[in-house]
Every structure is written in C-alpha cells, then in structure tokens.
Amino acid sequence: MLQTLKVLVQEAYSMEDWQVEGPNWITAELYDVAATMPPHTSRETARLMLRTMLAERVGLQVHVAQRDIPVYALVPAKKGFKLHQVTDKPTAYSEMYEDKFIATGTLEDLATYSRRYSDRPVLDMTGIAGVYHIELHWTPDREAPMRRDSGRRWSLMRV
C-alpha cells in the first residue's frame, strides 16, 4: 500500500497529523512498504520495526520539539452537565451517520474521537468521570472547526 513519509512517521511514532512537520515532499512522495513480521507481533513492536526501517532505508532523522499550539477543550457547560450517565454494565459502542455520531463512552473517549474531525487537538478538561451516552450533531463538512451549540452539544461550523 502506497503511503507518504508523513503517514509512515505518524504510524511509527504513534503521532497525529498536526504533530509531524517536515519539507513539502514528505506529503507528496509515495512509498511502498512491504514487510513480513512474525505471527502475533504487537502493534508497538511493529512500530519499533518501522522506526528502524525508516532510519536505515530512508535515512530518517527525527527531531522532537515542544511548542505551544492552539487546542480545543471540552469543559463543563455553565448551565450544568446534561449528559446521561450509563450505570448498568456499560458496553462501549459507537455509530456514525452523515450528520451525527452516537456513542457510549467516557468524555476522554469523546475528546480522542473528536480529534479526527478537528483542525487541532481536543482535550478533556471536564474533570468528569464515568461512562455516558453521547450524541453529537454536525454539518457534514470534515474541514469545519468544532463549536459548542447552546451549551448542550458539540457541532461543526464553518467560520
């Protein structure tokens, strides 16, 4: 399967798109990586093998730096907390539709999932524990940033 170097680095180092920077060609040139691994190789071991391959075959050198970046934060609404807690043996599940997402999970799960549809990291800063029924509605546009709608739900909107 053909992949860009950026995608390979993201997988090798378990990073998200916004965490990997480099020259323009890391998103333009495609690489075909074929590897054979022993049965039952863990994902972390496979990532270590990919790191080694990138260093040896491509000459990849990694530089880690810390910097301030904008983020979105899930915070409790001023009018109170309105999600419904799941109390009887919660089982994690999710359903995706064109304009909504329905799930059972923690608010950390929600923040993690929301990162896929956001232009920046999403952090759970609610301080609220537990498993909840979560229903999100949005405009079906993956490029739109997130916003809070009436303090009750998260939605997407173009700004």
PDB file of C-alpha atoms in Angstrom:
ATOM      1  CA  MET A   1       0.000   0.000   0.000  1.00  0.00           C
ATOM      2  CA  LEU A   2       1.454   3.359  -1.020  1.00  0.00           C
ATOM      3  CA  GLN A   3       1.882   5.895   1.796  1.00  0.00           C
ATOM      4  CA  THR A   4       3.542   9.268   2.241  1.00  0.00           C
ATOM      5  CA  LEU A   5       6.541   9.554   4.529  1.00  0.00           C
ATOM      6  CA  LYS A   6       4.433  11.694   6.856  1.00  0.00           C
ATOM      7  CA  VAL A   7       1.879   8.893   7.302  1.00  0.00           C
ATOM      8  CA  LEU A   8       4.668   6.363   7.904  1.00  0.00           C
ATOM      9  CA  VAL A   9       6.227   8.613  10.571  1.00  0.00           C
ATOM     10  CA  GLN A  10       2.812   9.120  12.196  1.00  0.00           C
ATOM     11  CA  GLU A  11       2.373   5.350  12.460  1.00  0.00           C
ATOM     12  CA  ALA A  12       5.960   4.667  13.562  1.00  0.00           C
ATOM     13  CA  TYR A  13       5.813   7.208  16.378  1.00  0.00           C
ATOM     14  CA  SER A  14       2.080   6.995  17.186  1.00  0.00           C
ATOM     15  CA  MET A  15       1.549  10.656  16.341  1.00  0.00           C
ATOM     16  CA  GLU A  16      -1.278  12.676  14.873  1.00  0.00           C
ATOM     17  CA  ASP A  17      -1.106  14.690  11.651  1.00  0.00           C
ATOM     18  CA  TRP A  18      -0.516  18.036  13.372  1.00  0.00           C
ATOM     19  CA  GLN A  19       2.452  16.616  15.309  1.00  0.00           C
ATOM     20  CA  VAL A  20       4.610  15.810  12.270  1.00  0.00           C
ATOM     21  CA  GLU A  21       6.340  18.575  10.319  1.00  0.00           C
ATOM     22  CA  GLY A  22       8.859  18.477   7.534  1.00  0.00           C
ATOM     23  CA  PRO A  23       9.556  19.605   3.987  1.00  0.00           C
ATOM     24  CA  ASN A  24       6.680  19.541   1.488  1.00  0.00           C
ATOM     25  CA  TRP A  25       7.881  16.340  -0.157  1.00  0.00           C
ATOM     26  CA  ILE A  26       7.002  14.252   2.950  1.00  0.00           C
ATOM     27  CA  THR A  27       3.349  14.666   1.958  1.00  0.00           C
ATOM     28  CA  ALA A  28       3.890  14.392  -1.800  1.00  0.00           C
ATOM     29  CA  GLU A  29       6.155  11.406  -2.456  1.00  0.00           C
ATOM     30  CA  LEU A  30       4.683   7.930  -2.014  1.00  0.00           C
ATOM     31  CA  TYR A  31       6.478   4.894  -0.596  1.00  0.00           C
ATOM     32  CA  ASP A  32       5.513   1.248  -0.978  1.00  0.00           C
ATOM     33  CA  VAL A  33       6.448  -0.576   2.220  1.00  0.00           C
ATOM     34  CA  ALA A  34       6.180  -4.357   2.317  1.00  0.00           C
ATOM     35  CA  ALA A  35       7.335  -6.181   5.427  1.00  0.00           C
ATOM     36  CA  THR A  36       6.997  -9.625   6.934  1.00  0.00           C
ATOM     37  CA  MET A  37       6.589  -9.870  10.693  1.00  0.00           C
ATOM     38  CA  PRO A  38       6.422 -12.866  12.989  1.00  0.00           C
ATOM     39  CA  PRO A  39       2.889 -14.010  13.891  1.00  0.00           C
ATOM     40  CA  HIS A  40       1.306 -12.152  16.825  1.00  0.00           C
ATOM     41  CA  THR A  41       3.681  -9.181  16.550  1.00  0.00           C
ATOM     42  CA  SER A  42       2.283  -6.421  18.759  1.00  0.00           C
ATOM     43  CA  ARG A  43       1.469  -3.032  17.282  1.00  0.00           C
ATOM     44  CA  GLU A  44       4.165  -1.402  19.416  1.00  0.00           C
ATOM     45  CA  THR A  45       6.783  -3.896  18.190  1.00  0.00           C
ATOM     46  CA  ALA A  46       5.681  -3.263  14.594  1.00  0.00           C
ATOM     47  CA  ARG A  47       6.088   0.476  15.210  1.00  0.00           C
ATOM     48  CA  LEU A  48       9.622  -0.068  16.521  1.00  0.00           C
ATOM     49  CA  MET A  49      10.418  -2.119  13.418  1.00  0.00           C
ATOM     50  CA  LEU A  50       9.022   0.660  11.202  1.00  0.00           C
ATOM     51  CA  ARG A  51      11.186   3.244  13.006  1.00  0.00           C
ATOM     52  CA  THR A  52      14.279   1.120  12.387  1.00  0.00           C
ATOM     53  CA  MET A  53      13.378   0.653   8.721  1.00  0.00           C
ATOM     54  CA  LEU A  54      12.809   4.398   8.227  1.00  0.00           C
ATOM     55  CA  ALA A  55      16.188   5.206   9.809  1.00  0.00           C
ATOM     56  CA  GLU A  56      18.116   2.536   7.889  1.00  0.00           C
ATOM     57  CA  ARG A  57      16.460   2.667   4.462  1.00  0.00           C
ATOM     58  CA  VAL A  58      15.318   6.285   4.164  1.00  0.00           C
ATOM     59  CA  GLY A  59      17.896   7.896   6.458  1.00  0.00           C
ATOM     60  CA  LEU A  60      15.145   9.423   8.594  1.00  0.00           C
ATOM     61  CA  GLN A  61      16.359  11.601  11.433  1.00  0.00           C
ATOM     62  CA  VAL A  62      13.781  12.708  13.980  1.00  0.00           C
ATOM     63  CA  HIS A  63      13.892  15.913  15.999  1.00  0.00           C
ATOM     64  CA  VAL A  64      11.452  16.265  18.883  1.00  0.00           C
ATOM     65  CA  ALA A  65      10.485  19.778  19.930  1.00  0.00           C
ATOM     66  CA  GLN A  66       7.894  21.244  22.247  1.00  0.00           C
ATOM     67  CA  ARG A  67       5.844  24.221  21.178  1.00  0.00           C
ATOM     68  CA  ASP A  68       2.640  25.983  22.111  1.00  0.00           C
ATOM     69  CA  ILE A  69      -0.274  25.208  19.813  1.00  0.00           C
ATOM     70  CA  PRO A  70      -3.958  26.118  19.850  1.00  0.00           C
ATOM     71  CA  VAL A  71      -6.302  23.432  21.205  1.00  0.00           C
ATOM     72  CA  TYR A  72      -9.988  22.874  21.790  1.00  0.00           C
ATOM     73  CA  ALA A  73     -11.060  21.903  25.296  1.00  0.00           C
ATOM     74  CA  LEU A  74     -14.129  20.043  26.471  1.00  0.00           C
ATOM     75  CA  VAL A  75     -15.245  21.921  29.585  1.00  0.00           C
ATOM     76  CA  PRO A  76     -18.419  21.707  31.686  1.00  0.00           C
ATOM     77  CA  ALA A  77     -21.205  23.979  30.431  1.00  0.00           C
ATOM     78  CA  LYS A  78     -22.042  26.976  32.638  1.00  0.00           C
ATOM     79  CA  LYS A  79     -25.672  25.837  32.805  1.00  0.00           C
ATOM     80  CA  GLY A  80     -24.723  22.423  34.123  1.00  0.00           C
ATOM     81  CA  PHE A  81     -23.920  18.957  32.996  1.00  0.00           C
ATOM     82  CA  LYS A  82     -26.606  17.387  30.785  1.00  0.00           C
ATOM     83  CA  LEU A  83     -25.234  14.069  29.552  1.00  0.00           C
ATOM     84  CA  HIS A  84     -26.903  10.874  30.725  1.00  0.00           C
ATOM     85  CA  GLN A  85     -24.633   8.530  32.668  1.00  0.00           C
ATOM     86  CA  VAL A  86     -24.767   4.845  31.767  1.00  0.00           C
ATOM     87  CA  THR A  87     -24.839   2.909  35.035  1.00  0.00           C
ATOM     88  CA  ASP A  88     -25.738  -0.711  34.285  1.00  0.00           C
ATOM     89  CA  LYS A  89     -22.744  -2.570  32.810  1.00  0.00           C
ATOM     90  CA  PRO A  90     -21.829  -0.057  30.103  1.00  0.00           C
ATOM     91  CA  THR A  91     -20.578  -1.545  26.865  1.00  0.00           C
ATOM     92  CA  ALA A  92     -18.589   0.760  24.605  1.00  0.00           C
ATOM     93  CA  TYR A  93     -20.157   1.238  21.189  1.00  0.00           C
ATOM     94  CA  SER A  94     -20.392   3.886  18.502  1.00  0.00           C
ATOM     95  CA  GLU A  95     -22.474   4.556  15.405  1.00  0.00           C
ATOM     96  CA  MET A  96     -21.530   7.094  12.739  1.00  0.00           C
ATOM     97  CA  TYR A  97     -24.020   8.749  10.418  1.00  0.00           C
ATOM     98  CA  GLU A  98     -23.587  11.519   7.853  1.00  0.00           C
ATOM     99  CA  ASP A  99     -24.682  14.209  10.305  1.00  0.00           C
ATOM    100  CA  LYS A 100     -24.374  12.645  13.756  1.00  0.00           C
ATOM    101  CA  PHE A 101     -22.352  10.383  15.989  1.00  0.00           C
ATOM    102  CA  ILE A 102     -23.892   8.307  18.774  1.00  0.00           C
ATOM    103  CA  ALA A 103     -21.724   6.531  21.322  1.00  0.00           C
ATOM    104  CA  THR A 104     -21.332   5.238  24.835  1.00  0.00           C
ATOM    105  CA  GLY A 105     -18.031   6.167  26.429  1.00  0.00           C
ATOM    106  CA  THR A 106     -16.070   8.498  28.672  1.00  0.00           C
ATOM    107  CA  LEU A 107     -15.527  12.166  27.949  1.00  0.00           C
ATOM    108  CA  GLU A 108     -11.865  11.327  27.313  1.00  0.00           C
ATOM    109  CA  ASP A 109     -13.123   8.918  24.616  1.00  0.00           C
ATOM    110  CA  LEU A 110     -15.143  11.792  23.147  1.00  0.00           C
ATOM    111  CA  ALA A 111     -12.105  14.093  23.097  1.00  0.00           C
ATOM    112  CA  THR A 112      -9.987  11.390  21.463  1.00  0.00           C
ATOM    113  CA  TYR A 113     -12.620  10.679  18.813  1.00  0.00           C
ATOM    114  CA  SER A 114     -13.200  14.396  18.140  1.00  0.00           C
ATOM    115  CA  ARG A 115      -9.546  14.878  17.166  1.00  0.00           C
ATOM    116  CA  ARG A 116     -10.266  13.060  13.895  1.00  0.00           C
ATOM    117  CA  TYR A 117     -12.682  15.798  12.852  1.00  0.00           C
ATOM    118  CA  SER A 118     -10.872  18.816  14.228  1.00  0.00           C
ATOM    119  CA  ASP A 119      -8.169  21.102  12.921  1.00  0.00           C
ATOM    120  CA  ARG A 120      -6.363  20.914  16.289  1.00  0.00           C
ATOM    121  CA  PRO A 121      -6.093  18.700  19.388  1.00  0.00           C
ATOM    122  CA  VAL A 122      -9.168  18.259  21.599  1.00  0.00           C
ATOM    123  CA  LEU A 123      -8.571  17.902  25.348  1.00  0.00           C
ATOM    124  CA  ASP A 124     -10.935  16.609  28.029  1.00  0.00           C
ATOM    125  CA  MET A 125     -10.802  19.269  30.742  1.00  0.00           C
ATOM    126  CA  THR A 126     -14.193  18.475  32.270  1.00  0.00           C
ATOM    127  CA  GLY A 127     -12.893  16.613  35.300  1.00  0.00           C
ATOM    128  CA  ILE A 128     -15.994  14.427  34.946  1.00  0.00           C
ATOM    129  CA  ALA A 129     -15.557  10.659  35.284  1.00  0.00           C
ATOM    130  CA  GLY A 130     -17.905   7.915  34.209  1.00  0.00           C
ATOM    131  CA  VAL A 131     -19.435   6.442  31.085  1.00  0.00           C
ATOM    132  CA  TYR A 132     -22.107   8.442  29.252  1.00  0.00           C
ATOM    133  CA  HIS A 133     -24.476   8.258  26.314  1.00  0.00           C
ATOM    134  CA  ILE A 134     -23.072  10.799  23.833  1.00  0.00           C
ATOM    135  CA  GLU A 135     -24.836  12.147  20.766  1.00  0.00           C
ATOM    136  CA  LEU A 136     -23.134  14.698  18.507  1.00  0.00           C
ATOM    137  CA  HIS A 137     -24.767  16.510  15.596  1.00  0.00           C
ATOM    138  CA  TRP A 138     -22.857  18.437  12.928  1.00  0.00           C
ATOM    139  CA  THR A 139     -22.793  19.878   9.464  1.00  0.00           C
ATOM    140  CA  PRO A 140     -21.342  17.155   7.220  1.00  0.00           C
ATOM    141  CA  ASP A 141     -18.121  19.035   6.407  1.00  0.00           C
ATOM    142  CA  ARG A 142     -14.926  17.442   7.738  1.00  0.00           C
ATOM    143  CA  GLU A 143     -12.927  20.652   7.297  1.00  0.00           C
ATOM    144  CA  ALA A 144     -15.100  22.744   9.619  1.00  0.00           C
ATOM    145  CA  PRO A 145     -13.856  23.510  13.141  1.00  0.00           C
ATOM    146  CA  MET A 146     -15.879  22.489  16.184  1.00  0.00           C
ATOM    147  CA  ARG A 147     -18.026  24.761  18.310  1.00  0.00           C
ATOM    148  CA  ARG A 148     -20.372  24.311  21.236  1.00  0.00           C
ATOM    149  CA  ASP A 149     -24.060  24.717  20.388  1.00  0.00           C
ATOM    150  CA  SER A 150     -26.302  26.142  23.137  1.00  0.00           C
ATOM    151  CA  GLY A 151     -24.118  24.593  25.823  1.00  0.00           C
ATOM    152  CA  ARG A 152     -25.664  21.166  25.201  1.00  0.00           C
ATOM    153  CA  ARG A 153     -23.904  19.566  22.285  1.00  0.00           C
ATOM    154  CA  TRP A 154     -20.882  19.893  20.066  1.00  0.00           C
ATOM    155  CA  SER A 155     -21.367  20.658  16.421  1.00  0.00           C
ATOM    156  CA  LEU A 156     -19.302  21.710  13.453  1.00  0.00           C
ATOM    157  CA  MET A 157     -19.476  25.014  11.701  1.00  0.00           C
ATOM    158  CA  ARG A 158     -17.523  26.829   9.025  1.00  0.00           C
ATOM    159  CA  VAL A 159     -16.051  30.125  10.238  1.00  0.00           C
TER     160      VAL A 159
END
